[in-house]
Amino acid sequence: MKLRDGLRMATRSLTGHRLRSALTVVGIVIGIATVIIFASFGTSVQTDVVSEFESTSASEIFVVTGDVGIGDDGGFFAGSLDSFALPAVTTYDIDQLRNIDGVESVLPRGSVDITAVSYSGQTLVLDSLTATTPAAFTEEDIVSGSAFKSGVSGEVVLSESAVERFDANVTVGDTITVNREDGSETVTVVGIATQARGGFGSFGDFSPTVYVPTDPYYQESGPTATSANQGVDQPAYRQVTLVAQPDEVSDTRKRVETYLNESSDATQVLGDVGITVQSTADLVDGIESVLTDIIRLVTGIGVLALFVGAFGIANIMLVSVTERTKEIGIMKANGARNREVMLLFLTEAVLLGLAGAVVGVPLGLAVGFGASLYAEVGFTVPYIWIAIASAMGLVTGIISGLYPAWRAARVDPIDALRYE
Amino acid sequence: MAESSESGAVVRVQNVTKEYELGGTVTALDDVTLELPESSYTAVMGPSGSGKSTLLNLIGALDTPTSGNVTVDSRNISTLSESERAQLRGTQLGFIFQTFNLMTRLTALENATLPLVFAEWDRTQRQTRAQDLLEGVGLGDRIHHLPRELSGGQRQRVAIARALATDPTLILADEPTGNVDTETGNEIMELLAETNKRGNTILLVTHERRIAERADRIIHMTDGTITRVEETEATA
Ligand SMILES: Nc1ncnc2c1ncn2[C@@H]1O[C@H](COP(=O)(O)OP(=O)(O)OP(=O)(O)O)[C@@H](O)[C@H]1O
Ligand SMILES: [Mg+2]
């Protein structure tokens, strides 16, 4: 039998049972579409997150006291910094870090306890101010106004998310009241920013944030640690972000690590507790690997759905072999070889599997695209998964069709021709 | 092995026994020997269960004997592979059954082309061939009909056209008139007679003496053995 005739006959059999074939294909479509939906949406989120990360915080090196990792234990995102990091990086350390080759700027970050902020009669509960330096604000970060000045009291920068929390429209030049446990202070909003560099994740500061200069706010009321190098107590930070020269991130990171681990005040304060130094590249790798794991897991669920579809094909093909026993006998009496009968049934199963892919892939892409639109992430076409899913349609067809086709080939023509 | 072909026999059945194991042993054919000369027309008669269909199936290479040799076109079917037997059926043999055995979802034309599909003929060539044959059996105006849209007699004619498609050496007909009325039966027998005149060897199984008498000779079977070979008047 010629291949083309085999295809024609297989197609005829399938279209002869339109509804049944369609329902069988639906099982495969669901499996393949699920794979594509999860893969395309997952890949899109991954690409989006990673590119955002890279564009907003390229060449940053994060220093956190305490052992935190990303990826394996996921501790990086768990809980607030205060719960696991110790104030250990002293002002002396910060000066030393600033002098390391390849470091462009040092952005310490700390929090100053407060109880609330209020504006125009509305009070917003907020447990801390975020202390940082003016260098933490890049031009793109500032929406209006400017950064505060270091050493100046009474000036703050609000994050956009903080501005949105107030019903009344806060603009640059307005004053807000900061309430602490021991009193309150009226400060002027000098700028509004989307975020400040030096925070973790750098996806922008989602929660409402009020930024103040470390000098004087953190230095006056923040925690302190003993500077082993200078023999006095100094304000100390839990977290510092370094901006490295873009072409020297990796080497700079090593130098920073060496300093921190060998001669810093921080290492004396921390003792056995380690210090974590990670560059954006490390973080991106970590996030990528976490997301890849998630995509694999969820896509695996789709593969399970495909399994169910495979059983559907096998089931229908077995029914079909029984129903068509007589046809098989007729074909054999007219010269069909066992191999040809087998191929004919296998072709049917493969066509069902491929039909599942042909319908399932575009459907999955459409839903994945819709989900990306909804989640406001850029859509990335998951080419590899399209190939994998199509191959899975084919393989599903072959595997689920093998046993029924083998049964068909083994039909005894004499029995079959007697079959009523 | 088949060196004794002085007479050009198409089929040679030598001491063939066929047993079925079903709990006990059923001997369907018991030491049967038979030759079908080229272009001969042979009928097989006998009571139900006497082994007529079994003999036909062995000669049709649909089955192999328990012992003895069945030679078709000087090829011993016991020594052929499954695929070679399939090829033999597809090209040298044509089957006609009591129950027509047409593919229900294929049209008359497509049914008639079936052996040509497995013999790998070109699509256009095989359609031309099948159309000619259908016209020959008087179904020129029914070629695109499905079997269920045809009468019993018409279906059997499609089956005859199909059996003739590859112009086989031997036509095996197992009670071809069993499911049609007398008049239609006569028309079918007419077609077979014409076919035989064109040179195809025919082996026909029937219950009816009247039908069997169309053949050159009648082989009578009882309990798996040939009891009598009768030359008919048609031979003269
Ligand atoms: N596949 C089989 N398995 C077991 N026994 C079988 C098989 N095929 C035929 N037989 C037995 O072999 C014997 C001969 O059967 P066969 O079909 O050849 O008879 P027949 O002469 O064609 O009868 P009928 O006129 O009823 O068609 C019977 O006893 C039958 O039961
Ligand atoms: Mg019979």
XYZ file of N, CA and C in Angstrom, chain A residues 229-354:
378
model
N 37.707 48.086 64.003
C 38.820 48.814 63.407
C 39.041 50.161 64.073
N 37.942 50.802 64.546
C 38.100 52.130 65.105
C 37.860 52.164 66.610
N 37.419 51.077 67.159
C 37.261 50.972 68.601
C 36.118 51.773 69.184
N 35.148 52.192 68.381
C 33.994 52.934 68.913
C 32.696 52.351 68.364
N 31.563 52.709 69.033
C 30.268 52.297 68.488
C 29.876 53.216 67.340
N 29.357 52.601 66.279
C 28.941 53.400 65.110
C 27.588 52.908 64.623
N 26.865 53.805 63.947
C 25.621 53.323 63.315
C 25.969 52.143 62.401
N 25.083 51.130 62.402
C 25.386 49.948 61.583
C 24.164 49.532 60.767
N 24.444 49.010 59.588
C 23.358 48.664 58.660
C 23.223 47.154 58.502
N 22.009 46.758 58.202
C 21.755 45.346 57.902
C 22.008 45.073 56.420
N 21.872 46.116 55.651
C 21.849 45.917 54.217
C 22.516 47.089 53.516
N 23.374 46.786 52.563
C 24.037 47.827 51.788
C 24.049 47.381 50.330
N 23.794 48.321 49.451
C 23.870 47.969 48.036
C 24.994 48.767 47.400
N 25.817 48.073 46.605
C 26.912 48.758 45.919
C 26.584 48.822 44.445
N 26.916 49.968 43.858
C 26.776 50.029 42.408
C 28.176 49.877 41.839
N 28.364 48.854 41.002
C 29.697 48.581 40.478
C 29.822 49.145 39.072
N 31.049 49.303 38.617
C 31.246 49.680 37.216
C 30.742 48.502 36.383
N 29.923 48.821 35.400
C 29.200 47.767 34.677
C 30.091 46.655 34.140
N 31.308 46.967 33.709
C 32.148 45.933 33.117
C 33.000 45.202 34.148
N 32.784 45.531 35.419
C 33.646 44.932 36.435
C 32.865 44.354 37.598
N 31.621 43.985 37.337
C 30.742 43.555 38.421
C 31.308 42.346 39.153
N 31.737 41.368 38.346
C 32.162 40.117 38.957
C 33.423 40.278 39.799
N 34.413 40.998 39.271
C 35.656 41.210 40.025
C 35.396 42.064 41.254
N 34.588 43.080 41.064
C 34.288 43.959 42.187
C 33.617 43.164 43.296
N 32.696 42.298 42.887
C 31.986 41.487 43.860
C 32.981 40.669 44.689
N 33.982 40.139 44.020
C 34.983 39.326 44.734
C 35.767 40.177 45.728
N 36.138 41.382 45.284
C 36.904 42.268 46.180
C 36.064 42.660 47.398
N 34.802 42.927 47.142
C 33.898 43.306 48.237
C 33.774 42.155 49.225
N 33.638 40.971 48.666
C 33.505 39.786 49.511
C 34.757 39.603 50.387
N 35.902 39.771 49.744
C 37.158 39.617 50.472
C 37.241 40.614 51.622
N 36.932 41.859 51.312
C 37.009 42.869 52.373
C 36.060 42.515 53.509
N 34.825 42.227 53.144
C 33.810 42.001 54.179
C 34.149 40.788 55.041
N 34.653 39.757 54.422
C 34.931 38.533 55.169
C 36.241 38.575 55.946
N 37.175 39.436 55.502
C 38.484 39.384 56.133
C 38.788 40.524 57.074
N 38.497 41.756 56.685
C 38.943 42.850 57.551
C 37.846 43.832 57.960
N 36.592 43.510 57.708
C 35.541 44.480 58.028
C 35.141 44.434 59.496
N 34.491 45.497 59.935
C 33.877 45.504 61.264
C 32.773 44.452 61.292
N 32.085 44.343 60.163
C 30.910 43.462 60.105
C 31.267 42.029 60.455
N 32.377 41.573 59.928
C 32.713 40.171 60.183
C 33.040 39.930 61.659
N 33.598 40.969 62.322
C 33.855 40.877 63.761
C 32.544 40.812 64.542
N 31.608 41.652 64.119
C 30.321 41.714 64.821
C 29.564 40.401 64.637
N 29.625 39.900 63.413
C 28.789 38.752 63.084
C 29.357 37.429 63.584
N 30.675 37.332 63.666
C 31.268 36.075 64.111
C 30.933 34.935 63.165
N 30.300 33.916 63.703
C 29.981 32.742 62.880
C 28.904 33.010 61.841
N 28.067 33.982 62.150
C 27.007 34.294 61.186
C 27.657 34.886 59.943
N 27.337 34.412 58.827
C 28.005 34.860 57.607
C 27.451 36.164 57.075
N 27.986 36.546 55.959
C 27.505 37.746 55.282
C 27.290 37.364 53.817
N 26.228 37.816 53.247
C 25.901 37.398 51.889
C 26.155 38.516 50.902
N 26.894 38.207 49.872
C 27.171 39.182 48.829
C 26.677 38.608 47.507
N 25.739 39.293 46.907
C 25.216 38.776 45.635
C 25.070 39.896 44.628
N 25.397 39.553 43.391
C 25.193 40.561 42.350
C 23.846 40.306 41.698
N 23.412 41.266 40.913
C 22.139 41.116 40.212
C 22.155 39.848 39.377
N 23.324 39.589 38.771
C 23.428 38.398 37.930
C 23.128 37.143 38.736
N 23.652 37.089 39.974
C 23.367 35.938 40.833
C 21.874 35.826 41.075
N 21.284 36.987 41.388
C 19.855 36.992 41.694
C 19.037 36.552 40.491
N 19.416 37.104 39.324
C 18.677 36.757 38.111
C 18.771 35.258 37.866
N 19.984 34.711 38.056
C 20.143 33.266 37.879
C 19.243 32.512 38.837
N 19.257 32.978 40.091
C 18.443 32.317 41.106
C 16.965 32.373 40.769
N 16.495 33.572 40.427
C 15.074 33.731 40.100
C 14.727 32.899 38.879
N 15.622 32.930 37.891
C 15.376 32.143 36.684
C 15.235 30.674 37.025
N 16.105 30.182 37.896
C 16.044 28.750 38.174
C 14.790 28.405 38.980
N 14.392 29.305 39.871
C 13.141 29.073 40.610
C 11.970 29.028 39.635
N 11.917 30.028 38.761
C 10.797 30.088 37.812
C 10.813 28.895 36.857
N 12.024 28.501 36.443
C 12.108 27.340 35.553
C 11.538 26.108 36.233
N 11.879 25.949 37.526
C 11.328 24.811 38.269
C 9.810 24.874 38.307
N 9.300 26.067 38.575
C 7.840 26.219 38.653
C 7.206 25.882 37.307
N 7.801 26.400 36.219
C 7.249 26.130 34.889
C 7.248 24.633 34.619
N 8.352 23.987 34.985
C 8.432 22.541 34.742
C 7.352 21.805 35.513
N 7.200 22.180 36.751
C 6.218 21.503 37.603
C 4.810 21.650 37.028
N 4.454 22.885 36.732
C 3.100 23.145 36.270
C 2.878 22.525 34.898
N 3.927 22.592 34.064
C 3.802 21.997 32.749
C 3.646 20.482 32.858
N 4.280 19.936 33.905
C 4.138 18.506 34.162
C 2.679 18.123 34.357
N 1.926 19.020 34.964
C 0.496 18.757 35.159
C -0.185 18.622 33.800
N 0.228 19.491 32.875
C -0.307 19.397 31.523
C 0.029 18.064 30.878
N 1.237 17.589 31.147
C 1.653 16.302 30.580
C 0.764 15.180 31.129
N 0.396 15.306 32.397
C -0.529 14.324 32.981
C -1.855 14.338 32.227
N -2.323 15.547 31.937
C -3.581 15.668 31.187
C -3.443 14.969 29.840
N -2.256 15.079 29.271
C -2.002 14.450 27.980
C -2.066 12.931 28.098
N -1.611 12.427 29.237
C -1.682 10.991 29.496
C -3.127 10.516 29.435
N -3.977 11.288 30.074
C -5.396 10.938 30.071
C -5.893 10.875 28.629
N -5.471 11.866 27.845
C -5.850 11.881 26.432
C -5.336 10.655 25.698
N -4.134 10.225 26.059
C -3.545 9.049 25.398
C -4.396 7.817 25.664
N -4.876 7.693 26.898
C -5.734 6.549 27.206
C -7.022 6.633 26.398
N -7.484 7.861 26.184
C -8.673 8.051 25.359
C -8.459 7.507 23.961
N -7.317 7.824 23.370
C -7.015 7.334 22.022
C -6.933 5.816 22.028
N -6.192 5.273 22.994
C -6.015 3.825 23.046
C -7.373 3.132 23.168
N -8.203 3.688 24.018
C -9.523 3.116 24.246
C -10.360 3.109 22.970
N -10.400 4.263 22.323
C -11.206 4.377 21.110
C -10.654 3.479 20.011
N -9.331 3.393 19.928
C -8.733 2.560 18.888
C -9.038 1.081 19.137
N -9.049 0.685 20.407
C -9.369 -0.713 20.713
C -10.814 -1.030 20.337
N -11.702 -0.099 20.671
C -13.111 -0.266 20.289
C -13.202 -0.380 18.771
N -12.449 0.492 18.128
C -12.468 0.542 16.676
C -11.983 -0.776 16.063
N -10.950 -1.360 16.655
C -10.434 -2.627 16.127
C -11.509 -3.710 16.222
N -12.177 -3.768 17.357
C -13.231 -4.767 17.539
C -14.364 -4.543 16.538
N -14.764 -3.289 16.428
C -15.861 -2.960 15.508
C -15.522 -3.278 14.064
N -14.268 -3.121 13.751
C -13.868 -3.239 12.352
C -13.164 -4.554 12.052
N -13.366 -5.541 12.901
C -12.768 -6.853 12.679
C -13.059 -7.349 11.272
N -14.301 -7.194 10.867
C -14.692 -7.687 9.542
C -13.941 -6.933 8.436
N -13.854 -5.613 8.611
C -13.113 -4.802 7.635
C -11.671 -5.293 7.509
N -11.086 -5.605 8.666
C -9.701 -6.075 8.664
C -9.608 -7.371 7.854
N -10.567 -8.266 8.081
C -10.604 -9.515 7.319
C -10.734 -9.260 5.828
N -11.602 -8.338 5.469
C -11.797 -8.014 4.049
C -10.489 -7.498 3.451
N -9.832 -6.607 4.197
C -8.582 -6.048 3.683
C -7.536 -7.141 3.500
N -7.478 -8.041 4.479
C -6.488 -9.115 4.370
C -6.795 -10.036 3.197
N -8.065 -10.357 2.981
C -8.442 -11.211 1.843
C -8.078 -10.533 0.531
N -8.029 -9.188 0.547
C -7.722 -8.466 -0.670
C -6.266 -8.039 -0.766
N -5.427 -8.696 0.033
C -3.993 -8.494 -0.146
C -3.299 -7.640 0.886
N -4.015 -7.176 1.933
C -3.350 -6.361 2.945
C -2.446 -7.238 3.799
N -1.222 -6.807 4.010
C -0.315 -7.531 4.896
C -0.555 -7.066 6.324
N -0.123 -7.883 7.274
C -0.265 -7.514 8.688
C 0.346 -6.146 8.961
N 1.526 -5.960 8.367
C 2.237 -4.695 8.547
C 1.395 -3.502 8.082
N 0.690 -3.720 6.960
C -0.118 -2.630 6.417
C -1.343 -2.343 7.287
N -1.942 -3.408 7.802
C -3.084 -3.218 8.701
C -2.625 -2.461 9.943
N -1.480 -2.865 10.441
C -0.923 -2.217 11.626
C -0.674 -0.732 11.359
N -0.043 -0.460 10.222
C 0.259 0.930 9.874
C -1.002 1.768 9.731
N -2.026 1.149 9.166
C -3.283 1.853 8.948
C -3.877 2.325 10.281
N -3.891 1.433 11.255
C -4.458 1.789 12.553
C -3.542 2.750 13.303
N -2.248 2.540 13.150
C -1.305 3.440 13.792
C -1.448 4.851 13.224
N -1.616 4.912 11.902
C -1.795 6.212 11.259
C -3.021 6.920 11.830
N -4.083 6.175 12.041
C -5.283 6.792 12.613
C -4.985 7.403 13.969
N -4.288 6.628 14.804
C -3.973 7.112 16.153
C -3.072 8.336 16.084
N -2.084 8.284 15.186
C -1.165 9.411 15.052
C -1.911 10.649 14.554
N -2.834 10.438 13.612
C -3.609 11.579 13.116
C -4.434 12.200 14.245
N -4.980 11.360 15.111
C -5.733 11.892 16.255
C -4.811 12.715 17.146
N -3.620 12.172 17.419
C -2.659 12.885 18.257
C -2.224 14.204 17.626
N -1.961 14.156 16.327
C -1.520 15.376 15.631
C -2.644 16.403 15.574
